[in-house]
Amino acid sequence: MSFRARAPIAAFFMFILLSAARPQGPIQTPTQATAAAPPQEQDFYSRREPAAAGDAQAQFALGNHYFSGVGVPQDYGQALFWFTKSANQGFAPAQNQLGYMYQHKFGVPRDYKRALGYYRSAANQGYALGQYNMGGMFEDGVGVKRDYKQALDWYRKAADQNLPQAEKQVGYFYQCGYKVKQDFAQAHAWYLRAGGHGNADAENQLGFFAEEGWGQPKDYTEALSWFYKAAEHGSNDAEENIGYMFQNGFGVPTDYAKAMYWFDKAAAEGNSNAENQLGWMYQFRQGVEPNDAKAVTWYRLSADLGNQRAANNLHAFEEVLEDRGSGEWEAANTPVTDAAIARAKRWATIQDLQRRIAGLEGDAQDQDDLANQLTHTGKGKNDALTKLFNAVGSVPAVKYHVEAAKYRAEAARLRDELAQIENQSTASVSAPY
C-alpha cells in the first residue's frame, strides 16, 4: 500500500500559476504575433514586448515559457534571466520559482541558502506557494535545521489561503503527531478539506484511513472509492493501492487481472511499490505464468528507485534461484520483451535525462559565474596591481567559458535524445473486462 508523506516542493512553473499570481502592475494587453502561429507560440511572442518594457508578470510568464520549453526551446539560462528580472521587482511567483531552481539545480548551481532566501521573500509577501515551500524546507531540514514547529506554522499560513497541498500537509502533521498531539480526526478533517480542493494525495490518504480504520471503522468500500477519485486526479499511489486491494481481495473479490492493470498504470509513472508488486506476481504465479526474468526485472526497477522491499525481494529471489541450480540466476537476468516493462523503463529514462540536463545547465552556469567573477574583479579601478590581475585573470576566465560551453553542448545532445524518446509512442494498458 502507498501513502505519500509529503507532496513535492511546489514550483508551479506551468502557466496555471498566472491565474493565481497577484499582479504587481497593470496587466498588458497581449498582441498577436502572427495569425499562423500556434496558440502557445502566440502567447510567447505576446509576452516579449511587455516583458522588455519591465512588466513583472510578463517577465515571469516569459521565464515560464523558457523553463518549460512551451512555445520555445527549453532554455534555463533565459528562464533564469527573466525570473530574476521579475523577482527583482518583488514579484512573488518569480521569487518562488528562483527558489525552486536553486533548490533543485535547474540551470543554476544548487544553493539551499539562496533557495531559502527566495522562498522567504515570496512567503513574506503572503504568497501561498512560497509559504508552502518554506514549510517543506523546515520539515525536511534542507538548508536549515529541521524544525517541525516552523514547518507547521508555514503550512498553516498557506492552508489559510486554501492551498490544497498545504492543507494536506497540515493533515499529515496531525496524522503523525509532529509538534501537535496525534489526532486522526483532525487529520481526517484536513484531508477532507484538501480533497475538496482537488488534492489527489489527500484523497489517497482518506482511502488509506478508511482501509486501515484510523479514527473510523474499517470500510473497504469507502477506501476504494477514495482511491478511485485520487487515481482519476493523477495519483499513481492510489493506482497502486487499487491494485493492492484487487490483488489481496480487500473489499472486492480477488482479481489478479485488475490488480496487474492498476499496477501497470502506476509503474508506468514510476511507482516503485507497484513495480515491486509486479515482481511478486511474476515470482508467485498470481494470475500469470511464472516468469523469473520478469520478476527480476520488476524487482530491480523498483530497487533502483530506492524501494527497500524490492531490494530485499530481489536478494531473496536471487538466493532461491541459486538454490535451484547452476545458471538459474543468470538466466533470470536476460532481457525481456514486455510492453509494461518498456513503459516503466521509458519513464525512468526520461526522468534521468531531465535530471542530467538540469544538472549540466547548472554546472554551465557555475562555470560562467566563475568566469564573470574573474573578468569583473577590480573593474573600474586603475591601480597597477588590479590591471595586472585583470590581465592574468582573463586567461582562466576563457577556460571557464569553454567548460560552460562543453556542458551546454552535452545538455543539448541529451535534449535531442529526450525529444526522440518522448516522441516515441507507447502502447496503452488495456483495462480488463
CSV table of N, CA and C in Angstrom, one decimal, residues 233-379:
chain,number,residue,atom,x,y,z
A,233,HIS,N,-7.6,11.8,-10.4
A,233,HIS,CA,-6.9,13.1,-10.3
A,233,HIS,C,-5.4,13.0,-10.4
A,234,GLY,N,-4.9,11.8,-10.8
A,234,GLY,CA,-3.5,11.7,-11.2
A,234,GLY,C,-2.6,11.0,-10.2
A,235,SER,N,-3.1,10.4,-9.1
A,235,SER,CA,-2.2,9.8,-8.1
A,235,SER,C,-1.9,8.4,-8.4
A,236,ASN,N,-0.6,8.2,-8.7
A,236,ASN,CA,-0.1,6.8,-9.0
A,236,ASN,C,-0.1,6.0,-7.7
A,237,ASP,N,0.0,6.7,-6.5
A,237,ASP,CA,0.0,5.9,-5.3
A,237,ASP,C,-1.4,5.3,-5.2
A,238,ALA,N,-2.5,6.0,-5.5
A,238,ALA,CA,-3.8,5.5,-5.5
A,238,ALA,C,-4.0,4.4,-6.5
A,239,GLU,N,-3.4,4.5,-7.6
A,239,GLU,CA,-3.5,3.4,-8.6
A,239,GLU,C,-2.8,2.1,-8.0
A,240,GLU,N,-1.7,2.3,-7.4
A,240,GLU,CA,-1.1,1.1,-6.7
A,240,GLU,C,-2.0,0.5,-5.6
A,241,ASN,N,-2.6,1.4,-4.9
A,241,ASN,CA,-3.5,1.0,-3.8
A,241,ASN,C,-4.7,0.2,-4.3
A,242,ILE,N,-5.3,0.6,-5.4
A,242,ILE,CA,-6.4,-0.1,-6.1
A,242,ILE,C,-5.9,-1.5,-6.5
A,243,GLY,N,-4.7,-1.5,-7.1
A,243,GLY,CA,-4.2,-2.8,-7.5
A,243,GLY,C,-4.0,-3.7,-6.3
A,244,TYR,N,-3.5,-3.2,-5.2
A,244,TYR,CA,-3.2,-3.9,-4.0
A,244,TYR,C,-4.5,-4.5,-3.4
A,245,MET,N,-5.6,-3.8,-3.5
A,245,MET,CA,-6.9,-4.3,-3.0
A,245,MET,C,-7.4,-5.4,-3.8
A,246,PHE,N,-7.3,-5.3,-5.2
A,246,PHE,CA,-7.7,-6.4,-6.0
A,246,PHE,C,-6.7,-7.6,-5.9
A,247,GLN,N,-5.5,-7.4,-5.7
A,247,GLN,CA,-4.5,-8.5,-5.5
A,247,GLN,C,-4.8,-9.3,-4.3
A,248,ASN,N,-5.3,-8.6,-3.2
A,248,ASN,CA,-5.4,-9.3,-1.9
A,248,ASN,C,-6.9,-9.5,-1.5
A,249,GLY,N,-7.8,-9.1,-2.4
A,249,GLY,CA,-9.2,-9.3,-2.1
A,249,GLY,C,-9.7,-8.5,-0.9
A,250,PHE,N,-9.3,-7.2,-0.8
A,250,PHE,CA,-9.8,-6.4,0.3
A,250,PHE,C,-11.0,-5.6,-0.1
A,251,GLY,N,-12.2,-6.1,0.3
A,251,GLY,CA,-13.4,-5.4,0.0
A,251,GLY,C,-13.9,-5.8,-1.4
A,252,VAL,N,-13.2,-6.5,-2.2
A,252,VAL,CA,-13.6,-6.9,-3.5
A,252,VAL,C,-13.1,-8.3,-3.7
A,253,PRO,N,-13.7,-9.1,-4.7
A,253,PRO,CA,-13.1,-10.4,-5.0
A,253,PRO,C,-11.7,-10.3,-5.5
A,254,THR,N,-10.9,-11.2,-5.2
A,254,THR,CA,-9.5,-11.2,-5.7
A,254,THR,C,-9.6,-11.3,-7.2
A,255,ASP,N,-8.8,-10.4,-7.8
A,255,ASP,CA,-8.9,-10.3,-9.3
A,255,ASP,C,-7.5,-9.9,-9.8
A,256,TYR,N,-6.7,-10.9,-10.1
A,256,TYR,CA,-5.3,-10.6,-10.5
A,256,TYR,C,-5.1,-9.8,-11.8
A,257,ALA,N,-6.1,-10.0,-12.7
A,257,ALA,CA,-6.0,-9.2,-14.0
A,257,ALA,C,-6.2,-7.7,-13.7
A,258,LYS,N,-7.2,-7.4,-12.8
A,258,LYS,CA,-7.4,-6.0,-12.5
A,258,LYS,C,-6.2,-5.5,-11.7
A,259,ALA,N,-5.7,-6.3,-10.8
A,259,ALA,CA,-4.5,-5.9,-10.0
A,259,ALA,C,-3.4,-5.5,-10.9
A,260,MET,N,-3.1,-6.4,-11.9
A,260,MET,CA,-2.0,-6.1,-12.8
A,260,MET,C,-2.2,-4.9,-13.6
A,261,TYR,N,-3.5,-4.7,-14.0
A,261,TYR,CA,-3.8,-3.5,-14.8
A,261,TYR,C,-3.4,-2.2,-14.0
A,262,TRP,N,-3.8,-2.2,-12.8
A,262,TRP,CA,-3.6,-1.0,-12.0
A,262,TRP,C,-2.1,-0.8,-11.6
A,263,PHE,N,-1.5,-2.0,-11.3
A,263,PHE,CA,0.0,-1.9,-11.1
A,263,PHE,C,0.7,-1.4,-12.3
A,264,ASP,N,0.3,-1.9,-13.5
A,264,ASP,CA,1.0,-1.5,-14.7
A,264,ASP,C,0.8,0.0,-14.9
A,265,LYS,N,-0.4,0.6,-14.7
A,265,LYS,CA,-0.6,2.0,-14.8
A,265,LYS,C,0.3,2.8,-13.9
A,266,ALA,N,0.4,2.4,-12.6
A,266,ALA,CA,1.2,3.1,-11.6
A,266,ALA,C,2.7,2.9,-12.0
A,267,ALA,N,3.1,1.8,-12.4
A,267,ALA,CA,4.5,1.5,-12.7
A,267,ALA,C,5.0,2.4,-13.9
A,268,ALA,N,4.1,2.6,-14.8
A,268,ALA,CA,4.4,3.5,-16.0
A,268,ALA,C,4.7,4.9,-15.6
A,269,GLU,N,4.3,5.3,-14.3
A,269,GLU,CA,4.5,6.6,-13.8
A,269,GLU,C,5.6,6.6,-12.7
A,270,GLY,N,6.3,5.5,-12.6
A,270,GLY,CA,7.5,5.5,-11.7
A,270,GLY,C,7.1,5.1,-10.3
A,271,ASN,N,6.0,4.4,-10.1
A,271,ASN,CA,5.7,4.0,-8.7
A,271,ASN,C,6.4,2.7,-8.3
A,272,SER,N,7.3,2.8,-7.4
A,272,SER,CA,8.2,1.7,-7.1
A,272,SER,C,7.4,0.6,-6.4
A,273,ASN,N,6.4,0.9,-5.6
A,273,ASN,CA,5.6,-0.1,-4.9
A,273,ASN,C,4.9,-1.0,-5.9
A,274,ALA,N,4.4,-0.3,-6.9
A,274,ALA,CA,3.7,-1.1,-8.0
A,274,ALA,C,4.7,-2.0,-8.7
A,275,GLU,N,5.9,-1.5,-9.0
A,275,GLU,CA,6.9,-2.4,-9.7
A,275,GLU,C,7.2,-3.5,-8.8
A,276,ASN,N,7.4,-3.3,-7.5
A,276,ASN,CA,7.7,-4.4,-6.6
A,276,ASN,C,6.6,-5.5,-6.6
A,277,GLN,N,5.3,-5.0,-6.6
A,277,GLN,CA,4.2,-5.9,-6.6
A,277,GLN,C,4.1,-6.7,-7.9
A,278,LEU,N,4.5,-6.1,-9.0
A,278,LEU,CA,4.5,-6.9,-10.2
A,278,LEU,C,5.6,-7.9,-10.2
A,279,GLY,N,6.7,-7.6,-9.6
A,279,GLY,CA,7.7,-8.7,-9.4
A,279,GLY,C,7.2,-9.8,-8.6
A,280,TRP,N,6.5,-9.5,-7.6
A,280,TRP,CA,5.9,-10.5,-6.7
A,280,TRP,C,4.9,-11.4,-7.5
A,281,MET,N,4.1,-10.8,-8.3
A,281,MET,CA,3.1,-11.5,-9.0
A,281,MET,C,3.8,-12.5,-10.0
A,282,TYR,N,4.8,-12.1,-10.7
A,282,TYR,CA,5.5,-13.0,-11.6
A,282,TYR,C,6.3,-14.0,-10.9
A,283,GLN,N,6.8,-13.7,-9.7
A,283,GLN,CA,7.5,-14.8,-8.9
A,283,GLN,C,6.6,-15.8,-8.4
A,284,PHE,N,5.4,-15.4,-7.9
A,284,PHE,CA,4.5,-16.4,-7.2
A,284,PHE,C,3.2,-16.7,-8.0
A,285,ARG,N,3.3,-16.5,-9.4
A,285,ARG,CA,2.2,-17.0,-10.3
A,285,ARG,C,0.9,-16.4,-9.9
A,286,GLN,N,0.8,-15.2,-9.6
A,286,GLN,CA,-0.5,-14.6,-9.3
A,286,GLN,C,-1.2,-14.1,-10.6
A,287,GLY,N,-2.0,-14.9,-11.2
A,287,GLY,CA,-2.7,-14.5,-12.4
A,287,GLY,C,-1.8,-14.6,-13.7
A,288,VAL,N,-0.6,-15.0,-13.6
A,288,VAL,CA,0.3,-15.0,-14.7
A,288,VAL,C,1.1,-16.3,-14.6
A,289,GLU,N,1.7,-16.7,-15.8
A,289,GLU,CA,2.6,-17.8,-15.7
A,289,GLU,C,3.9,-17.3,-15.0
A,290,PRO,N,4.6,-18.1,-14.3
A,290,PRO,CA,5.8,-17.7,-13.6
A,290,PRO,C,6.8,-17.3,-14.6
A,291,ASN,N,7.5,-16.2,-14.4
A,291,ASN,CA,8.5,-15.7,-15.3
A,291,ASN,C,9.6,-15.1,-14.5
A,292,ASP,N,10.7,-15.8,-14.3
A,292,ASP,CA,11.7,-15.4,-13.4
A,292,ASP,C,12.4,-14.1,-13.9
A,293,ALA,N,12.6,-14.0,-15.2
A,293,ALA,CA,13.2,-12.8,-15.8
A,293,ALA,C,12.4,-11.5,-15.6
A,294,LYS,N,11.1,-11.7,-15.7
A,294,LYS,CA,10.2,-10.5,-15.5
A,294,LYS,C,10.2,-10.1,-14.0
A,295,ALA,N,10.1,-11.1,-13.2
A,295,ALA,CA,10.2,-10.9,-11.7
A,295,ALA,C,11.4,-10.1,-11.3
A,296,VAL,N,12.6,-10.6,-11.8
A,296,VAL,CA,13.8,-9.9,-11.5
A,296,VAL,C,13.9,-8.5,-12.1
A,297,THR,N,13.4,-8.3,-13.3
A,297,THR,CA,13.4,-7.0,-13.9
A,297,THR,C,12.5,-6.0,-13.1
A,298,TRP,N,11.3,-6.5,-12.7
A,298,TRP,CA,10.5,-5.6,-11.9
A,298,TRP,C,11.1,-5.3,-10.6
A,299,TYR,N,11.6,-6.3,-9.9
A,299,TYR,CA,12.2,-6.0,-8.6
A,299,TYR,C,13.4,-5.0,-8.7
A,300,ARG,N,14.2,-5.2,-9.8
A,300,ARG,CA,15.3,-4.3,-10.0
A,300,ARG,C,14.9,-2.9,-10.3
A,301,LEU,N,13.9,-2.7,-11.2
A,301,LEU,CA,13.4,-1.4,-11.5
A,301,LEU,C,12.9,-0.7,-10.2
A,302,SER,N,12.2,-1.4,-9.4
A,302,SER,CA,11.8,-0.8,-8.1
A,302,SER,C,12.9,-0.5,-7.2
A,303,ALA,N,13.9,-1.4,-7.0
A,303,ALA,CA,15.0,-1.2,-6.2
A,303,ALA,C,15.8,0.0,-6.6
A,304,ASP,N,15.9,0.1,-7.9
A,304,ASP,CA,16.7,1.3,-8.5
A,304,ASP,C,16.1,2.6,-8.1
A,305,LEU,N,14.8,2.6,-7.8
A,305,LEU,CA,14.1,3.8,-7.3
A,305,LEU,C,14.2,4.0,-5.8
A,306,GLY,N,15.0,3.1,-5.2
A,306,GLY,CA,15.2,3.2,-3.7
A,306,GLY,C,14.2,2.4,-2.9
A,307,ASN,N,13.4,1.5,-3.5
A,307,ASN,CA,12.5,0.8,-2.7
A,307,ASN,C,13.2,-0.4,-2.0
A,308,GLN,N,13.2,-0.3,-0.7
A,308,GLN,CA,13.9,-1.3,0.1
A,308,GLN,C,13.3,-2.7,0.1
A,309,ARG,N,11.9,-2.7,0.1
A,309,ARG,CA,11.2,-4.0,0.0
A,309,ARG,C,11.6,-4.7,-1.3
A,310,ALA,N,11.7,-4.0,-2.4
A,310,ALA,CA,12.1,-4.6,-3.6
A,310,ALA,C,13.5,-5.1,-3.6
A,311,ALA,N,14.4,-4.3,-3.0
A,311,ALA,CA,15.8,-4.7,-2.9
A,311,ALA,C,15.9,-6.0,-2.1
A,312,ASN,N,15.1,-6.1,-1.0
A,312,ASN,CA,15.1,-7.3,-0.2
A,312,ASN,C,14.5,-8.5,-1.0
A,313,ASN,N,13.4,-8.3,-1.7
A,313,ASN,CA,12.8,-9.3,-2.5
A,313,ASN,C,13.8,-9.8,-3.6
A,314,LEU,N,14.5,-8.9,-4.2
A,314,LEU,CA,15.4,-9.3,-5.2
A,314,LEU,C,16.5,-10.1,-4.7
A,315,HIS,N,17.0,-9.7,-3.5
A,315,HIS,CA,18.1,-10.5,-2.9
A,315,HIS,C,17.6,-11.9,-2.5
A,316,ALA,N,16.4,-12.0,-1.9
A,316,ALA,CA,15.9,-13.3,-1.5
A,316,ALA,C,15.6,-14.2,-2.7
A,317,PHE,N,15.1,-13.6,-3.8
A,317,PHE,CA,14.8,-14.3,-5.0
A,317,PHE,C,16.1,-14.8,-5.7
A,318,GLU,N,17.2,-14.0,-5.6
A,318,GLU,CA,18.5,-14.5,-6.1
A,318,GLU,C,18.9,-15.8,-5.4
A,319,GLU,N,18.7,-15.8,-4.0
A,319,GLU,CA,19.1,-17.0,-3.3
A,319,GLU,C,18.3,-18.2,-3.7
A,320,VAL,N,17.0,-17.9,-3.9
A,320,VAL,CA,16.1,-19.0,-4.3
A,320,VAL,C,16.5,-19.6,-5.7
A,321,LEU,N,16.9,-18.7,-6.6
A,321,LEU,CA,17.3,-19.2,-7.9
A,321,LEU,C,18.6,-19.9,-7.9
A,322,GLU,N,19.5,-19.4,-7.1
A,322,GLU,CA,20.8,-20.1,-7.0
A,322,GLU,C,20.7,-21.5,-6.4
A,323,ASP,N,19.7,-21.6,-5.4
A,323,ASP,CA,19.5,-22.9,-4.8
A,323,ASP,C,18.9,-23.9,-5.8
A,324,ARG,N,18.2,-23.4,-6.8
A,324,ARG,CA,17.6,-24.3,-7.8
A,324,ARG,C,18.7,-25.0,-8.7
A,325,GLY,N,19.7,-24.3,-8.9
A,325,GLY,CA,20.8,-24.9,-9.7
A,325,GLY,C,21.6,-23.9,-10.5
A,326,SER,N,22.7,-24.4,-11.0
A,326,SER,CA,23.6,-23.5,-11.8
A,326,SER,C,22.9,-22.9,-13.0
A,327,GLY,N,23.1,-21.6,-13.2
A,327,GLY,CA,22.6,-20.9,-14.3
A,327,GLY,C,21.2,-20.3,-14.2
A,328,GLU,N,20.5,-20.7,-13.1
A,328,GLU,CA,19.1,-20.2,-13.0
A,328,GLU,C,19.1,-18.6,-12.8
A,329,TRP,N,20.0,-18.1,-11.9
A,329,TRP,CA,20.1,-16.7,-11.6
A,329,TRP,C,20.5,-16.0,-12.9
A,330,GLU,N,21.5,-16.5,-13.6
A,330,GLU,CA,22.0,-15.9,-14.8
A,330,GLU,C,20.9,-15.8,-15.9
A,331,ALA,N,20.1,-16.9,-16.0
A,331,ALA,CA,19.0,-16.9,-17.0
A,331,ALA,C,17.9,-15.9,-16.6
A,332,ALA,N,17.7,-15.7,-15.3
A,332,ALA,CA,16.7,-14.7,-14.9
A,332,ALA,C,17.1,-13.3,-15.2
A,333,ASN,N,18.4,-13.0,-15.5
A,333,ASN,CA,18.9,-11.7,-15.8
A,333,ASN,C,18.9,-11.4,-17.3
A,334,THR,N,18.4,-12.2,-18.1
A,334,THR,CA,18.4,-11.9,-19.5
A,334,THR,C,17.3,-10.9,-19.8
A,335,PRO,N,17.5,-10.1,-20.9
A,335,PRO,CA,16.5,-9.1,-21.3
A,335,PRO,C,15.2,-9.7,-21.6
A,336,VAL,N,14.1,-9.0,-21.3
A,336,VAL,CA,12.7,-9.5,-21.6
A,336,VAL,C,12.0,-8.5,-22.5
A,337,THR,N,11.1,-9.0,-23.2
A,337,THR,CA,10.2,-8.2,-24.1
A,337,THR,C,8.8,-8.1,-23.4
A,338,ASP,N,8.5,-6.9,-23.0
A,338,ASP,CA,7.2,-6.7,-22.2
A,338,ASP,C,6.8,-5.3,-22.3
A,339,ALA,N,5.6,-5.0,-22.8
A,339,ALA,CA,5.2,-3.6,-23.0
A,339,ALA,C,5.2,-2.8,-21.7
A,340,ALA,N,4.7,-3.4,-20.6
A,340,ALA,CA,4.6,-2.7,-19.4
A,340,ALA,C,6.0,-2.3,-18.9
A,341,ILE,N,6.9,-3.3,-19.0
A,341,ILE,CA,8.3,-3.0,-18.5
A,341,ILE,C,8.9,-1.9,-19.4
A,342,ALA,N,8.6,-2.0,-20.7
A,342,ALA,CA,9.1,-0.9,-21.6
A,342,ALA,C,8.6,0.5,-21.2
A,343,ARG,N,7.4,0.6,-20.8
A,343,ARG,CA,6.8,1.8,-20.3
A,343,ARG,C,7.5,2.3,-19.1
A,344,ALA,N,7.7,1.4,-18.1
A,344,ALA,CA,8.4,1.8,-16.9
A,344,ALA,C,9.8,2.2,-17.1
A,345,LYS,N,10.5,1.5,-18.0
A,345,LYS,CA,11.9,1.9,-18.3
A,345,LYS,C,11.9,3.2,-19.0
A,346,ARG,N,10.9,3.5,-19.9
A,346,ARG,CA,10.9,4.8,-20.6
A,346,ARG,C,10.7,5.9,-19.6
A,347,TRP,N,9.8,5.7,-18.6
A,347,TRP,CA,9.7,6.8,-17.6
A,347,TRP,C,11.0,7.0,-16.8
A,348,ALA,N,11.7,6.0,-16.4
A,348,ALA,CA,12.9,6.1,-15.7
A,348,ALA,C,14.0,6.8,-16.6
A,349,THR,N,14.0,6.5,-17.8
A,349,THR,CA,15.0,7.1,-18.7
A,349,THR,C,14.7,8.6,-18.9
A,350,ILE,N,13.4,9.0,-19.0
A,350,ILE,CA,13.0,10.4,-19.2
A,350,ILE,C,13.4,11.1,-17.9
A,351,GLN,N,13.1,10.6,-16.8
A,351,GLN,CA,13.5,11.3,-15.5
A,351,GLN,C,15.0,11.5,-15.4
A,352,ASP,N,15.7,10.4,-15.8
A,352,ASP,CA,17.2,10.5,-15.7
A,352,ASP,C,17.7,11.6,-16.6
A,353,LEU,N,17.2,11.6,-17.9
A,353,LEU,CA,17.7,12.6,-18.8
A,353,LEU,C,17.3,14.0,-18.4
A,354,GLN,N,16.1,14.2,-17.8
A,354,GLN,CA,15.8,15.5,-17.4
A,354,GLN,C,16.7,16.0,-16.2
A,355,ARG,N,17.0,15.1,-15.3
A,355,ARG,CA,17.8,15.4,-14.2
A,355,ARG,C,19.2,15.7,-14.7
A,356,ARG,N,19.8,15.0,-15.6
A,356,ARG,CA,21.1,15.2,-16.1
A,356,ARG,C,21.2,16.6,-16.9
A,357,ILE,N,20.1,16.9,-17.7
A,357,ILE,CA,20.1,18.1,-18.4
A,357,ILE,C,20.1,19.3,-17.4
A,358,ALA,N,19.3,19.2,-16.4
A,358,ALA,CA,19.2,20.3,-15.5
A,358,ALA,C,20.6,20.5,-14.7
A,359,GLY,N,21.2,19.3,-14.4
A,359,GLY,CA,22.5,19.4,-13.7
A,359,GLY,C,23.6,20.0,-14.6
A,360,LEU,N,23.6,19.6,-15.9
A,360,LEU,CA,24.6,20.2,-16.8
A,360,LEU,C,24.4,21.7,-17.0
A,361,GLU,N,23.2,22.1,-17.1
A,361,GLU,CA,22.9,23.5,-17.2
A,361,GLU,C,23.3,24.3,-16.0
A,362,GLY,N,23.1,23.6,-14.8
A,362,GLY,CA,23.6,24.2,-13.6
A,362,GLY,C,25.1,24.3,-13.5
A,363,ASP,N,25.8,23.3,-13.9
A,363,ASP,CA,27.2,23.3,-14.0
A,363,ASP,C,27.8,24.3,-14.9
A,364,ALA,N,27.1,24.5,-16.1
A,364,ALA,CA,27.5,25.5,-17.0
A,364,ALA,C,27.4,26.9,-16.4
A,365,GLN,N,26.2,27.2,-15.8
A,365,GLN,CA,26.0,28.5,-15.1
A,365,GLN,C,27.1,28.7,-14.1
A,366,ASP,N,27.5,27.7,-13.3
A,366,ASP,CA,28.5,27.8,-12.3
A,366,ASP,C,29.8,28.2,-13.0
A,367,GLN,N,30.2,27.6,-14.1
A,367,GLN,CA,31.4,28.0,-14.8
A,367,GLN,C,31.4,29.4,-15.3
A,368,ASP,N,30.2,29.8,-15.8
A,368,ASP,CA,30.1,31.2,-16.3
A,368,ASP,C,30.2,32.2,-15.1
A,369,ASP,N,29.6,31.8,-14.0
A,369,ASP,CA,29.7,32.7,-12.8
A,369,ASP,C,31.2,32.9,-12.4
A,370,LEU,N,31.9,31.8,-12.4
A,370,LEU,CA,33.4,31.9,-12.0
A,370,LEU,C,34.1,32.8,-13.0
A,371,ALA,N,33.8,32.6,-14.3
A,371,ALA,CA,34.5,33.4,-15.3
A,371,ALA,C,34.1,34.9,-15.2
A,372,ASN,N,32.9,35.2,-14.9
A,372,ASN,CA,32.5,36.5,-14.7
A,372,ASN,C,33.1,37.2,-13.5
A,373,GLN,N,33.3,36.4,-12.4
A,373,GLN,CA,34.0,36.9,-11.2
A,373,GLN,C,35.4,37.3,-11.6
A,374,LEU,N,36.1,36.5,-12.3
A,374,LEU,CA,37.5,36.9,-12.7
A,374,LEU,C,37.5,38.1,-13.7
A,375,THR,N,36.5,38.1,-14.6
A,375,THR,CA,36.5,39.2,-15.6
A,375,THR,C,36.2,40.5,-14.9
A,376,HIS,N,35.4,40.5,-13.9
A,376,HIS,CA,35.0,41.8,-13.3
A,376,HIS,C,35.7,42.2,-12.0
A,377,THR,N,36.7,41.4,-11.6
A,377,THR,CA,37.4,41.7,-10.4
A,377,THR,C,38.2,43.0,-10.6
A,378,GLY,N,37.9,43.9,-9.7
A,378,GLY,CA,38.6,45.2,-9.8
A,378,GLY,C,38.2,46.1,-10.9
A,379,LYS,N,37.0,45.8,-11.5
A,379,LYS,CA,36.5,46.6,-12.6
A,379,LYS,C,36.3,48.0,-12.1
